């Protein structure tokens, strides 16, 4: 069912289907990337115009700024969506919301996502230092799972942040996680009442151009990028989700390819 104003249950705020961890790598091509994301979000049940990509751009990558300046890519054109977002529209009327965001790499290889703002924070800091810097920039801080990174000393650092870190810090699962069932630290985060988000985290591989929009979180918020980002930041331990993780064999094969 398409939703034109509000939700199917009659509530005032519209529902948004949000992939909360998205990389638009240079190899993808903006038009092909958006075409695939729009198709995936529609297949996942996103109402018309309610699919959202929350960009988590690495140092030196500024696709959001390029979109924000307007212009076009293939059949897509771009305009502002509130202060911190972009509305991407295709010639056939399909549209997507794009929210600004960054990914900051800590000195030990852990990462912190900042959702809802386009900002600059240097890589290389400690985990808590980086979380504090992301929050100071006005973004919602999310510590995402990374293959092989949530164990040993780094795992203890994540656990410490779950147990006594600042209020409002969220944690993230990704569609390429290698493993079965719920990851131990994510289960601990849920038990502690922390928000746990999910997203696709497309890798910098040719075949990954079609991954965005396949897994994410549904939230209700006003029609504004900052409002959607705030709803994600406060989504809680078990927000409503759509889609699913990638098959284990495919996720493992991509990790091998990435390292080769």
Coordinates of N, CA and C in Angstrom, one line a residue:
X1 N 0.8 -1.2 0.0 CA 0.0 0.0 0.0 C 0.9 1.2 0.0
X2 N 0.6 2.2 -0.9 CA 1.3 3.4 -0.9 C 0.8 4.4 0.2
X3 N 1.6 5.2 0.8 CA 1.2 6.1 1.8 C 1.5 7.5 1.3
X4 N 0.5 8.3 1.2 CA 0.7 9.6 0.6 C 0.9 10.7 1.7
X5 N 0.2 10.6 2.8 CA 0.2 11.6 3.9 C 0.0 10.9 5.2
X6 N 1.1 10.7 6.0 CA 0.9 9.9 7.2 C 1.1 8.4 6.9
X7 N 0.8 7.6 8.0 CA 0.9 6.2 7.9 C -0.4 5.5 7.6
X8 N -0.3 4.2 7.3 CA -1.5 3.4 7.0 C -2.4 3.4 8.2
X9 N -1.8 3.5 9.5 CA -2.7 3.5 10.7 C -3.3 4.8 11.0
X10 N -3.0 5.8 10.2 CA -3.6 7.1 10.4 C -2.8 8.1 11.3
X11 N -1.7 7.7 11.8 CA -0.8 8.5 12.6 C -0.3 9.7 11.8
X12 N 0.0 10.8 12.5 CA 0.3 12.1 11.8 C 1.6 12.0 11.1
X13 N 2.7 11.5 11.7 CA 4.0 11.5 11.1 C 4.2 10.4 10.1
X14 N 4.8 10.7 8.9 CA 5.0 9.6 7.9 C 6.0 8.6 8.4
X15 N 6.0 7.4 7.9 CA 6.9 6.3 8.2 C 8.0 6.3 7.1
X16 N 9.3 6.2 7.5 CA 10.4 6.2 6.6 C 11.2 4.8 6.7
X17 N 11.6 4.3 5.5 CA 12.4 3.1 5.4 C 13.8 3.5 5.2
X18 N 14.7 3.3 6.2 CA 16.0 4.0 6.2 C 17.1 2.9 6.3
X19 N 18.0 2.9 5.3 CA 19.2 2.2 5.3 C 20.2 3.1 6.1
X20 N 20.6 2.7 7.3 CA 21.3 3.6 8.2 C 22.8 3.6 8.0
X21 N 23.4 2.8 7.1 CA 24.8 2.7 6.9 C 25.2 2.5 5.5
X22 N 25.3 3.7 4.8 CA 25.5 3.6 3.3 C 26.7 4.3 2.8
X23 N 27.5 3.6 2.0 CA 28.7 4.2 1.4 C 28.4 4.3 -0.1
X24 N 28.7 5.5 -0.7 CA 28.6 5.7 -2.2 C 30.0 5.7 -2.7
X25 N 30.6 4.6 -3.0 CA 32.0 4.5 -3.4 C 32.1 5.1 -4.8
X26 N 33.3 5.6 -5.1 CA 33.5 6.3 -6.4 C 33.3 5.3 -7.6
X27 N 33.6 4.0 -7.4 CA 33.4 3.0 -8.5 C 32.0 2.8 -8.8
X28 N 31.0 3.1 -8.0 CA 29.7 2.8 -8.2 C 29.0 3.5 -9.4
X29 N 29.2 4.8 -9.4 CA 28.4 5.7 -10.3 C 27.1 6.1 -9.6
X30 N 26.9 7.4 -9.5 CA 25.8 7.9 -8.7 C 24.4 7.4 -9.2
X31 N 24.2 7.5 -10.5 CA 23.0 7.1 -11.1 C 22.6 5.6 -10.9
X32 N 23.6 4.8 -11.2 CA 23.4 3.3 -11.0 C 23.2 3.0 -9.5
X33 N 23.9 3.6 -8.7 CA 23.7 3.4 -7.2 C 22.3 3.8 -6.8
X34 N 21.8 4.9 -7.1 CA 20.5 5.4 -6.8 C 19.4 4.5 -7.4
X35 N 19.6 4.1 -8.6 CA 18.6 3.2 -9.3 C 18.5 1.9 -8.5
X36 N 19.6 1.3 -8.1 CA 19.6 0.0 -7.3 C 18.9 0.2 -6.0
X37 N 19.3 1.3 -5.3 CA 18.8 1.6 -3.9 C 17.3 1.8 -4.0
X38 N 16.8 2.5 -5.0 CA 15.4 2.8 -5.1 C 14.6 1.5 -5.4
X39 N 15.2 0.6 -6.2 CA 14.6 -0.7 -6.5 C 14.5 -1.6 -5.2
X40 N 15.6 -1.6 -4.5 CA 15.7 -2.4 -3.3 C 14.7 -1.9 -2.2
X41 N 14.6 -0.6 -2.0 CA 13.7 0.0 -1.0 C 12.2 -0.3 -1.4
X42 N 11.9 -0.2 -2.7 CA 10.6 -0.5 -3.1 C 10.2 -1.9 -2.9
X43 N 11.2 -2.8 -3.2 CA 11.0 -4.3 -3.0 C 10.8 -4.6 -1.5
X44 N 11.4 -3.8 -0.6 CA 11.3 -4.0 0.8 C 10.0 -3.4 1.4
X45 N 9.2 -2.8 0.5 CA 7.9 -2.3 1.0 C 7.9 -0.8 1.2
X46 N 8.9 0.0 0.9 CA 8.9 1.4 1.2 C 7.8 2.1 0.4
X47 N 7.1 2.9 1.1 CA 6.0 3.7 0.5 C 6.7 4.7 -0.5
X48 N 5.9 5.2 -1.5 CA 6.4 6.1 -2.5 C 7.1 7.3 -1.8
X49 N 8.4 7.6 -2.2 CA 9.1 8.7 -1.7 C 9.6 8.6 -0.3
X50 N 9.4 7.5 0.4 CA 9.7 7.3 1.8 C 11.0 6.5 2.0
X51 N 11.7 6.1 1.0 CA 12.9 5.4 1.2 C 14.0 6.4 1.4
X52 N 14.9 6.1 2.4 CA 16.0 7.0 2.8 C 17.3 6.3 2.9
X53 N 18.4 6.9 2.4 CA 19.7 6.5 2.5 C 20.5 7.4 3.4
X54 N 21.0 6.8 4.5 CA 21.8 7.6 5.5 C 23.3 7.4 5.1
X55 N 23.8 8.4 4.5 CA 25.2 8.3 4.0 C 26.2 8.3 5.2
X56 N 27.2 7.6 5.1 CA 28.3 7.5 6.2 C 29.6 7.6 5.4
X57 N 29.9 8.8 5.0 CA 31.1 9.0 4.1 C 32.4 9.0 4.8
X58 N 33.4 8.4 4.2 CA 34.7 8.3 4.8 C 35.5 9.6 4.5
X59 N 36.6 9.8 5.2 CA 37.5 11.0 5.0 C 37.8 11.2 3.5
X60 N 37.6 12.4 3.1 CA 38.0 12.8 1.7 C 36.9 12.5 0.7
X61 N 35.7 11.9 1.1 CA 34.6 11.6 0.2 C 33.5 12.6 0.5
X62 N 33.0 13.2 -0.5 CA 32.0 14.3 -0.3 C 30.9 14.2 -1.4
X63 N 30.3 13.0 -1.6 CA 29.2 12.8 -2.5 C 28.0 13.7 -2.1
X64 N 27.8 13.7 -0.8 CA 26.6 14.5 -0.3 C 26.7 16.0 -0.7
X65 N 27.9 16.5 -0.5 CA 28.1 17.9 -0.9 C 27.8 18.2 -2.3
X66 N 28.3 17.2 -3.2 CA 28.0 17.4 -4.6 C 26.5 17.4 -4.9
X67 N 25.8 16.5 -4.2 CA 24.3 16.4 -4.4 C 23.7 17.7 -3.9
X68 N 24.1 18.2 -2.8 CA 23.5 19.3 -2.2 C 23.6 20.6 -3.0
X69 N 24.7 20.6 -3.8 CA 24.9 21.7 -4.7 C 23.9 21.7 -5.9
X70 N 23.1 20.6 -6.0 CA 22.2 20.5 -7.1 C 22.8 19.7 -8.3
X71 N 22.3 20.0 -9.5 CA 22.8 19.3 -10.6 C 22.1 18.0 -10.8
X72 N 22.7 17.0 -11.5 CA 22.1 15.8 -11.8 C 23.1 14.7 -12.0
X73 N 22.6 13.4 -12.0 CA 23.5 12.3 -12.3 C 22.6 11.3 -13.0
X74 N 22.8 11.0 -14.3 CA 21.9 10.1 -15.1 C 20.6 10.7 -15.1
X75 N 19.6 9.9 -14.7 CA 18.2 10.4 -14.7 C 17.8 11.1 -13.4
X76 N 18.7 11.3 -12.5 CA 18.4 11.8 -11.2 C 18.8 13.3 -11.1
X77 N 18.0 14.1 -10.4 CA 18.3 15.4 -10.1 C 18.2 15.6 -8.6
X78 N 18.8 16.7 -8.0 CA 18.9 16.8 -6.6 C 18.5 18.2 -6.1
X79 N 17.8 18.2 -5.0 CA 17.4 19.4 -4.3 C 17.5 19.3 -2.8
X80 N 17.4 20.4 -2.1 CA 17.5 20.3 -0.6 C 16.3 19.6 0.0
X81 N 16.6 18.8 1.1 CA 15.6 18.2 1.9 C 15.9 18.7 3.4
X82 N 15.3 19.8 3.7 CA 15.7 20.4 5.0 C 17.1 20.9 5.0
X83 N 17.7 21.1 6.2 CA 19.0 21.7 6.3 C 20.1 20.6 6.1
X84 N 19.8 19.4 6.4 CA 20.9 18.3 6.4 C 20.6 17.1 5.5
X85 N 19.8 17.4 4.4 CA 19.4 16.3 3.5 C 19.3 16.7 2.1
X86 N 19.1 15.7 1.2 CA 18.9 15.9 -0.2 C 17.7 15.1 -0.6
X87 N 16.9 15.6 -1.5 CA 15.8 14.9 -2.1 C 16.3 14.6 -3.5
X88 N 16.5 13.3 -3.8 CA 16.9 12.8 -5.2 C 15.7 12.4 -5.9
X89 N 15.5 13.0 -7.1 CA 14.3 12.7 -7.9 C 14.7 12.2 -9.3
X90 N 14.1 11.1 -9.7 CA 14.4 10.5 -11.0 C 13.3 11.0 -12.0
X91 N 13.7 11.0 -13.3 CA 12.8 11.5 -14.3 C 11.4 10.9 -14.3
X92 N 11.3 9.6 -13.9 CA 10.0 8.9 -13.9 C 9.2 9.2 -12.7
X93 N 9.7 10.1 -11.8 CA 8.9 10.4 -10.6 C 9.3 9.7 -9.3
X94 N 10.2 8.7 -9.4 CA 10.7 8.0 -8.2 C 11.6 9.0 -7.5
X95 N 11.5 8.9 -6.1 CA 12.3 9.8 -5.3 C 12.9 9.1 -4.1
X96 N 14.0 9.6 -3.6 CA 14.6 9.1 -2.4 C 15.1 10.2 -1.5
X97 N 15.1 10.0 -0.2 CA 15.7 11.0 0.7 C 17.2 10.5 1.0
X98 N 18.1 11.5 1.0 CA 19.5 11.2 1.4 C 19.8 12.1 2.6
X99 N 20.3 11.4 3.6 CA 20.7 12.2 4.8 C 22.2 12.3 4.9
X100 N 22.7 13.4 5.3 CA 24.2 13.6 5.5 C 24.7 12.8 6.6
X101 N 26.0 12.4 6.5 CA 26.6 11.6 7.6 C 28.0 11.3 7.2
X102 N 28.8 11.0 8.3 CA 30.2 10.7 8.1 C 30.6 9.4 8.8
X103 N 31.7 8.8 8.4 CA 32.3 7.7 9.1 C 33.7 8.1 9.5
X104 N 34.0 8.0 10.8 CA 35.3 8.4 11.3 C 36.0 7.1 11.8
X105 N 37.2 6.9 11.3 CA 38.0 5.7 11.7 C 38.9 6.1 12.9
X106 N 38.8 5.3 14.0 CA 39.6 5.5 15.2 C 41.0 4.9 14.9
X107 N 41.9 5.3 15.8 CA 43.3 4.8 15.6 C 43.5 3.3 15.7
X108 N 42.5 2.6 16.4 CA 42.6 1.2 16.6 C 41.8 0.4 15.5
X109 N 41.2 1.1 14.5 CA 40.5 0.5 13.5 C 39.0 0.5 13.7
X110 N 38.5 0.7 14.9 CA 37.1 0.8 15.1 C 36.6 2.1 14.4
X111 N 35.3 2.1 14.2 CA 34.7 3.2 13.4 C 33.5 3.8 14.2
X112 N 33.3 5.1 14.0 CA 32.1 5.8 14.6 C 31.4 6.5 13.4
X113 N 30.1 6.2 13.3 CA 29.3 6.9 12.3 C 28.7 8.2 13.0
X114 N 28.5 9.2 12.2 CA 27.8 10.4 12.6 C 26.7 10.6 11.7
X115 N 25.4 10.4 12.1 CA 24.3 10.5 11.3 C 23.6 11.9 11.4
X116 N 23.2 12.4 10.3 CA 22.4 13.6 10.3 C 23.2 15.0 10.1
X117 N 24.5 14.9 9.9 CA 25.2 16.1 9.7 C 26.4 15.8 8.7
X118 N 26.7 16.9 7.9 CA 27.9 16.8 7.1 C 29.0 17.6 7.9
X119 N 30.0 16.9 8.3 CA 31.0 17.6 9.2 C 32.4 17.0 8.9
X120 N 33.4 17.5 9.5 CA 34.7 17.0 9.4 C 35.3 16.7 10.7
X121 N 35.7 15.5 11.0 CA 36.4 15.1 12.2 C 37.6 14.2 11.8
X122 N 38.8 14.5 12.3 CA 39.9 13.7 11.9 C 39.9 12.3 12.3
X123 N 40.3 11.4 11.5 CA 40.5 10.0 11.8 C 41.7 9.9 12.8
X124 N 41.7 8.7 13.5 CA 42.9 8.4 14.3 C 42.8 8.6 15.7
X125 N 41.7 9.1 16.2 CA 41.5 9.3 17.7 C 41.1 8.0 18.4
X126 N 41.0 8.1 19.7 CA 40.4 7.0 20.5 C 38.9 6.9 20.3
X127 N 38.4 5.7 20.7 CA 36.9 5.5 20.5 C 36.1 6.6 21.2
X128 N 36.3 6.8 22.5 CA 35.5 7.7 23.2 C 35.8 9.2 22.8
X129 N 37.0 9.4 22.5 CA 37.3 10.8 21.9 C 36.6 11.0 20.6
X130 N 36.5 10.0 19.8 CA 35.8 10.2 18.5 C 34.3 10.3 18.7
X131 N 33.8 9.5 19.6 CA 32.3 9.6 19.9 C 32.0 11.0 20.3
X132 N 32.8 11.5 21.2 CA 32.6 12.9 21.7 C 32.7 13.9 20.6
X133 N 33.6 13.8 19.7 CA 33.8 14.7 18.6 C 32.6 14.7 17.7
X134 N 32.1 13.5 17.4 CA 30.9 13.3 16.5 C 29.7 14.0 17.1
X135 N 29.5 13.7 18.4 CA 28.4 14.3 19.1 C 28.5 15.8 19.2
X136 N 29.7 16.3 19.4 CA 29.9 17.8 19.4 C 29.6 18.4 18.1
X137 N 29.7 17.7 17.0 CA 29.4 18.2 15.7 C 27.9 18.2 15.4
X138 N 27.1 17.7 16.4 CA 25.7 17.7 16.3 C 25.1 16.5 15.6
X139 N 26.0 15.5 15.4 CA 25.5 14.3 14.7 C 25.1 13.2 15.8
X140 N 24.4 12.2 15.3 CA 24.0 11.1 16.2 C 25.1 10.1 16.0
X141 N 25.8 9.7 17.1 CA 26.9 8.8 17.1 C 26.4 7.3 17.1
X142 N 27.0 6.5 16.2 CA 26.7 5.1 16.1 C 28.0 4.4 16.0
X143 N 28.2 3.4 16.8 CA 29.4 2.5 16.7 C 29.0 1.2 15.9
X144 N 29.4 1.1 14.7 CA 29.0 -0.1 13.9 C 29.9 -1.3 14.1
X145 N 29.3 -2.5 14.0 CA 30.0 -3.7 14.0 C 31.0 -3.7 12.8
X146 N 32.2 -4.3 13.0 CA 33.1 -4.4 11.9 C 33.7 -5.8 12.0
X147 N 33.8 -6.5 10.9 CA 34.3 -7.9 10.8 C 35.7 -8.0 11.4
X148 N 35.8 -8.8 12.5 CA 37.1 -9.0 13.1 C 37.5 -7.9 14.1
X149 N 36.6 -6.9 14.3 CA 37.0 -5.7 15.1 C 36.4 -5.7 16.5
X150 N 35.4 -6.5 16.7 CA 34.7 -6.4 18.0 C 35.2 -7.6 19.0
X151 N 36.5 -7.8 19.0 CA 37.0 -8.8 19.9 C 38.3 -8.3 20.6
X152 N 38.8 -9.0 21.6 CA 40.0 -8.6 22.2 C 39.9 -7.2 22.9
X153 N 40.9 -6.4 22.8 CA 40.9 -5.1 23.4 C 39.9 -4.2 22.8
X154 N 39.7 -4.3 21.5 CA 38.7 -3.4 20.9 C 37.3 -3.8 21.3
X155 N 37.1 -5.1 21.4 CA 35.8 -5.5 21.9 C 35.5 -5.0 23.3
X156 N 36.5 -5.0 24.2 CA 36.4 -4.5 25.5 C 36.1 -3.0 25.5
X157 N 36.7 -2.3 24.6 CA 36.4 -0.9 24.5 C 34.9 -0.6 24.1
X158 N 34.4 -1.4 23.1 CA 33.0 -1.3 22.7 C 32.1 -1.7 23.9
X159 N 32.4 -2.7 24.6 CA 31.6 -3.1 25.8 C 31.6 -2.0 26.8
X160 N 32.8 -1.4 27.1 CA 32.8 -0.3 28.0 C 31.9 0.8 27.6
X161 N 31.9 1.1 26.3 CA 31.0 2.2 25.8 C 29.6 1.9 26.0
X162 N 29.2 0.6 25.8 CA 27.8 0.2 26.0 C 27.5 0.3 27.5
X163 N 28.4 0.0 28.4 CA 28.0 -0.1 29.8 C 28.0 1.3 30.5
X164 N 29.0 2.2 30.1 CA 29.0 3.5 30.8 C 29.3 4.7 29.9
X165 N 29.1 4.5 28.6 CA 29.3 5.6 27.6 C 28.2 6.6 27.8
X166 N 28.3 7.7 27.0 CA 27.3 8.8 27.1 C 25.9 8.3 26.6
X167 N 24.9 8.9 27.2 CA 23.5 8.5 26.8 C 23.3 8.9 25.3
X168 N 22.6 8.2 24.6 CA 22.3 8.5 23.2 C 23.2 7.9 22.2
X169 N 24.3 7.3 22.6 CA 25.2 6.6 21.7 C 24.5 5.3 21.2
X170 N 24.5 5.1 19.9 CA 23.8 3.9 19.4 C 24.9 2.9 18.9
X171 N 24.5 1.7 18.5 CA 25.4 0.7 18.0 C 24.7 0.1 16.7
X172 N 25.5 -0.5 15.8 CA 25.0 -0.8 14.5 C 25.4 -2.2 14.1
X173 N 24.5 -2.9 13.5 CA 24.7 -4.2 12.8 C 24.8 -3.9 11.3
X174 N 25.5 -4.7 10.5 CA 25.5 -4.5 9.1 C 25.2 -5.8 8.3
X175 N 24.7 -5.7 7.1 CA 24.2 -6.8 6.3 C 25.3 -7.8 5.9
X176 N 26.6 -7.3 6.0 CA 27.7 -8.2 5.6 C 28.4 -8.9 6.8
X177 N 27.7 -8.8 8.0 CA 28.3 -9.5 9.1 C 28.5 -11.0 8.9
X178 N 29.6 -11.5 9.2 CA 29.9 -12.9 9.1 C 29.6 -13.6 10.4
X179 N 28.6 -14.4 10.5 CA 28.3 -15.1 11.8 C 26.8 -15.4 11.8
X180 N 26.4 -16.2 12.7 CA 25.0 -16.6 12.8 C 24.4 -16.0 14.1
X181 N 23.1 -15.8 14.1 CA 22.4 -15.3 15.2 C 22.8 -13.8 15.6
X182 N 22.5 -13.4 16.8 CA 22.7 -12.1 17.2 C 24.2 -12.0 17.8
X183 N 24.9 -10.9 17.3 CA 26.2 -10.7 17.8 C 26.2 -10.4 19.3
X184 N 27.2 -10.9 20.0 CA 27.2 -10.8 21.5 C 27.1 -9.4 22.0
X185 N 27.9 -8.5 21.5 CA 27.9 -7.1 22.0 C 26.7 -6.4 21.6
X186 N 26.1 -6.7 20.4 CA 24.8 -6.1 20.1 C 23.7 -6.5 21.0
X187 N 23.7 -7.8 21.4 CA 22.8 -8.3 22.3 C 22.9 -7.5 23.7
X188 N 24.2 -7.3 24.1 CA 24.4 -6.6 25.3 C 23.9 -5.1 25.2
X189 N 24.1 -4.5 24.0 CA 23.6 -3.2 23.8 C 22.1 -3.1 24.0
X190 N 21.4 -4.0 23.3 CA 20.0 -4.1 23.5 C 19.5 -4.2 24.9
X191 N 20.2 -5.2 25.6 CA 19.8 -5.4 27.0 C 20.1 -4.1 27.9
X192 N 21.0 -3.3 27.5 CA 21.3 -2.1 28.2 C 20.4 -0.9 27.8
X193 N 19.5 -1.2 26.9 CA 18.6 -0.2 26.4 C 19.1 0.8 25.4
X194 N 20.3 0.4 24.8 CA 20.9 1.2 23.7 C 20.1 1.0 22.4
X195 N 20.1 2.1 21.6 CA 19.6 2.0 20.3 C 20.5 1.1 19.4
X196 N 19.9 0.2 18.7 CA 20.7 -0.7 17.8 C 20.0 -0.6 16.4
X197 N 20.8 0.0 15.4 CA 20.4 0.2 14.1 C 21.0 -0.9 13.1
X198 N 20.4 -1.0 12.0 CA 20.9 -2.0 11.0 C 21.0 -1.3 9.6
X199 N 22.0 -1.7 8.8 CA 22.1 -1.1 7.5 C 23.0 -2.0 6.7
X200 N 23.2 -1.6 5.4 CA 23.9 -2.5 4.5 C 25.4 -2.4 4.5
X201 N 26.0 -1.2 4.7 CA 27.4 -1.0 4.7 C 28.0 -1.5 3.4
X202 N 27.7 -1.0 2.2 CA 28.2 -1.6 1.0 C 29.8 -1.5 1.0
X203 N 30.4 -2.5 0.6 CA 31.9 -2.5 0.5 C 32.3 -1.9 -0.8
X204 N 33.6 -1.6 -0.9 CA 34.2 -1.0 -2.1 C 34.5 -2.0 -3.1
X205 N 33.5 -2.7 -3.6 CA 33.6 -3.8 -4.6 C 32.7 -3.6 -5.7
X206 N 33.0 -4.0 -6.9 CA 32.2 -3.7 -8.1 C 30.7 -4.2 -7.9
X207 N 30.6 -5.4 -7.4 CA 29.2 -6.0 -7.3 C 28.4 -5.4 -6.2
X208 N 29.0 -4.6 -5.3 CA 28.3 -4.0 -4.2 C 27.4 -2.8 -4.5
X209 N 27.4 -2.4 -5.8 CA 26.6 -1.2 -6.2 C 25.2 -1.5 -5.9
X210 N 24.7 -2.7 -5.9 CA 23.3 -3.0 -5.8 C 22.9 -3.4 -4.4
X211 N 23.7 -3.1 -3.4 CA 23.4 -3.6 -2.0 C 22.6 -2.6 -1.2
X212 N 22.8 -1.3 -1.4 CA 22.1 -0.3 -0.6 C 20.6 -0.4 -0.7
X213 N 19.9 -0.2 0.5 CA 18.5 -0.3 0.5 C 17.9 -1.6 0.8
X214 N 18.8 -2.6 1.0 CA 18.2 -4.0 1.2 C 17.9 -4.3 2.7
X215 N 18.5 -3.5 3.6 CA 18.2 -3.8 5.1 C 18.3 -2.5 5.8
X216 N 17.4 -2.3 6.7 CA 17.3 -1.0 7.4 C 16.3 -1.0 8.5
X217 N 16.0 0.2 8.9 CA 15.1 0.5 10.1 C 14.0 1.4 9.6
X218 N 12.8 1.1 10.2 CA 11.6 2.0 9.9 C 11.3 2.9 11.1
X219 N 11.2 4.2 10.8 CA 10.9 5.1 11.9 C 9.8 6.1 11.4
X220 N 9.2 6.8 12.4 CA 8.2 7.8 12.1 C 8.8 9.2 12.4
X221 N 8.7 10.1 11.5 CA 9.2 11.4 11.7 C 8.6 12.4 10.7
X222 N 8.7 13.7 11.0 CA 8.3 14.7 10.1 C 9.1 14.6 8.8
X223 N 8.6 15.2 7.7 CA 9.3 15.2 6.4 C 10.5 16.1 6.4
X224 N 11.5 15.7 7.0 CA 12.7 16.6 7.1 C 13.9 15.6 7.5
X225 N 15.0 15.8 6.8 CA 16.2 14.9 7.1 C 16.6 14.9 8.5
X226 N 16.7 16.1 9.2 CA 17.1 16.1 10.5 C 16.2 15.4 11.5
X227 N 14.9 15.5 11.2 CA 13.9 14.8 12.0 C 14.0 13.3 11.9
X228 N 14.3 12.8 10.6 CA 14.4 11.4 10.4 C 15.7 10.9 11.1
X229 N 16.8 11.7 11.0 CA 18.0 11.3 11.7 C 17.8 11.2 13.2
X230 N 17.1 12.2 13.8 CA 16.8 12.2 15.2 C 16.0 11.0 15.6
X231 N 15.0 10.6 14.8 CA 14.2 9.4 15.1 C 15.1 8.1 15.0
X232 N 16.1 8.1 14.1 CA 17.0 7.0 14.1 C 17.8 6.9 15.4
X233 N 18.3 8.1 15.8 CA 19.1 8.1 17.0 C 18.4 7.7 18.3
X234 N 17.1 7.8 18.3 CA 16.3 7.5 19.4 C 15.4 6.3 19.2
X235 N 15.8 5.4 18.2 CA 14.9 4.3 17.8 C 14.7 3.2 18.8
X236 N 15.7 3.1 19.7 CA 15.5 2.1 20.8 C 16.2 0.8 20.5
X237 N 16.2 -0.2 21.4 CA 16.9 -1.4 21.3 C 16.4 -2.3 20.1
X238 N 15.1 -2.3 19.9 CA 14.6 -3.2 18.8 C 13.6 -2.4 17.9
X239 N 14.2 -1.5 17.1 CA 13.3 -0.8 16.2 C 12.7 -1.7 15.1
X240 N 11.7 -1.3 14.5 CA 11.1 -2.1 13.4 C 12.1 -2.1 12.2
X241 N 12.3 -3.2 11.6 CA 13.3 -3.3 10.5 C 12.6 -3.9 9.2
X242 N 13.3 -3.7 8.1 CA 12.9 -4.3 6.9 C 14.1 -5.0 6.2
X243 N 13.8 -5.9 5.3 CA 14.8 -6.6 4.6 C 15.5 -7.6 5.5
X244 N 16.8 -8.0 5.1 CA 17.5 -9.0 5.8 C 19.0 -8.9 5.5
X245 N 19.8 -9.5 6.3 CA 21.2 -9.6 6.1 C 21.5 -10.4 4.8
X246 N 22.7 -10.2 4.3 CA 23.1 -11.0 3.1 C 23.4 -12.4 3.5
X247 N 23.2 -13.3 2.5 CA 23.6 -14.8 2.8 C 25.0 -14.9 3.2
X248 N 25.2 -15.8 4.2 CA 26.5 -16.0 4.8 C 27.6 -16.2 3.8
X249 N 27.4 -17.1 2.8 CA 28.4 -17.4 1.8 C 28.8 -16.2 1.0
X250 N 27.8 -15.3 0.6 CA 28.1 -14.1 -0.1 C 28.9 -13.1 0.7
X251 N 28.5 -13.0 2.0 CA 29.2 -12.0 2.8 C 30.7 -12.5 3.1
X252 N 30.9 -13.8 3.3 CA 32.2 -14.3 3.5 C 33.1 -14.1 2.2
X253 N 32.5 -14.4 1.0 CA 33.2 -14.2 -0.2 C 33.6 -12.8 -0.5
X254 N 32.8 -11.8 -0.1 CA 33.1 -10.4 -0.3 C 34.2 -10.0 0.6
X255 N 34.3 -10.6 1.9 CA 35.4 -10.2 2.8 C 36.7 -10.8 2.2
X256 N 36.7 -11.9 1.6 CA 37.9 -12.5 0.9 C 38.3 -11.6 -0.2
X257 N 37.4 -11.2 -1.1 CA 37.7 -10.3 -2.2 C 38.3 -9.0 -1.8
X258 N 37.7 -8.4 -0.7 CA 38.2 -7.2 -0.2 C 39.6 -7.2 0.2
X259 N 40.0 -8.3 0.8 CA 41.4 -8.5 1.3 C 42.4 -8.8 0.2
X260 N 41.9 -9.4 -0.9 CA 42.7 -9.7 -2.0 C 43.0 -8.5 -2.9

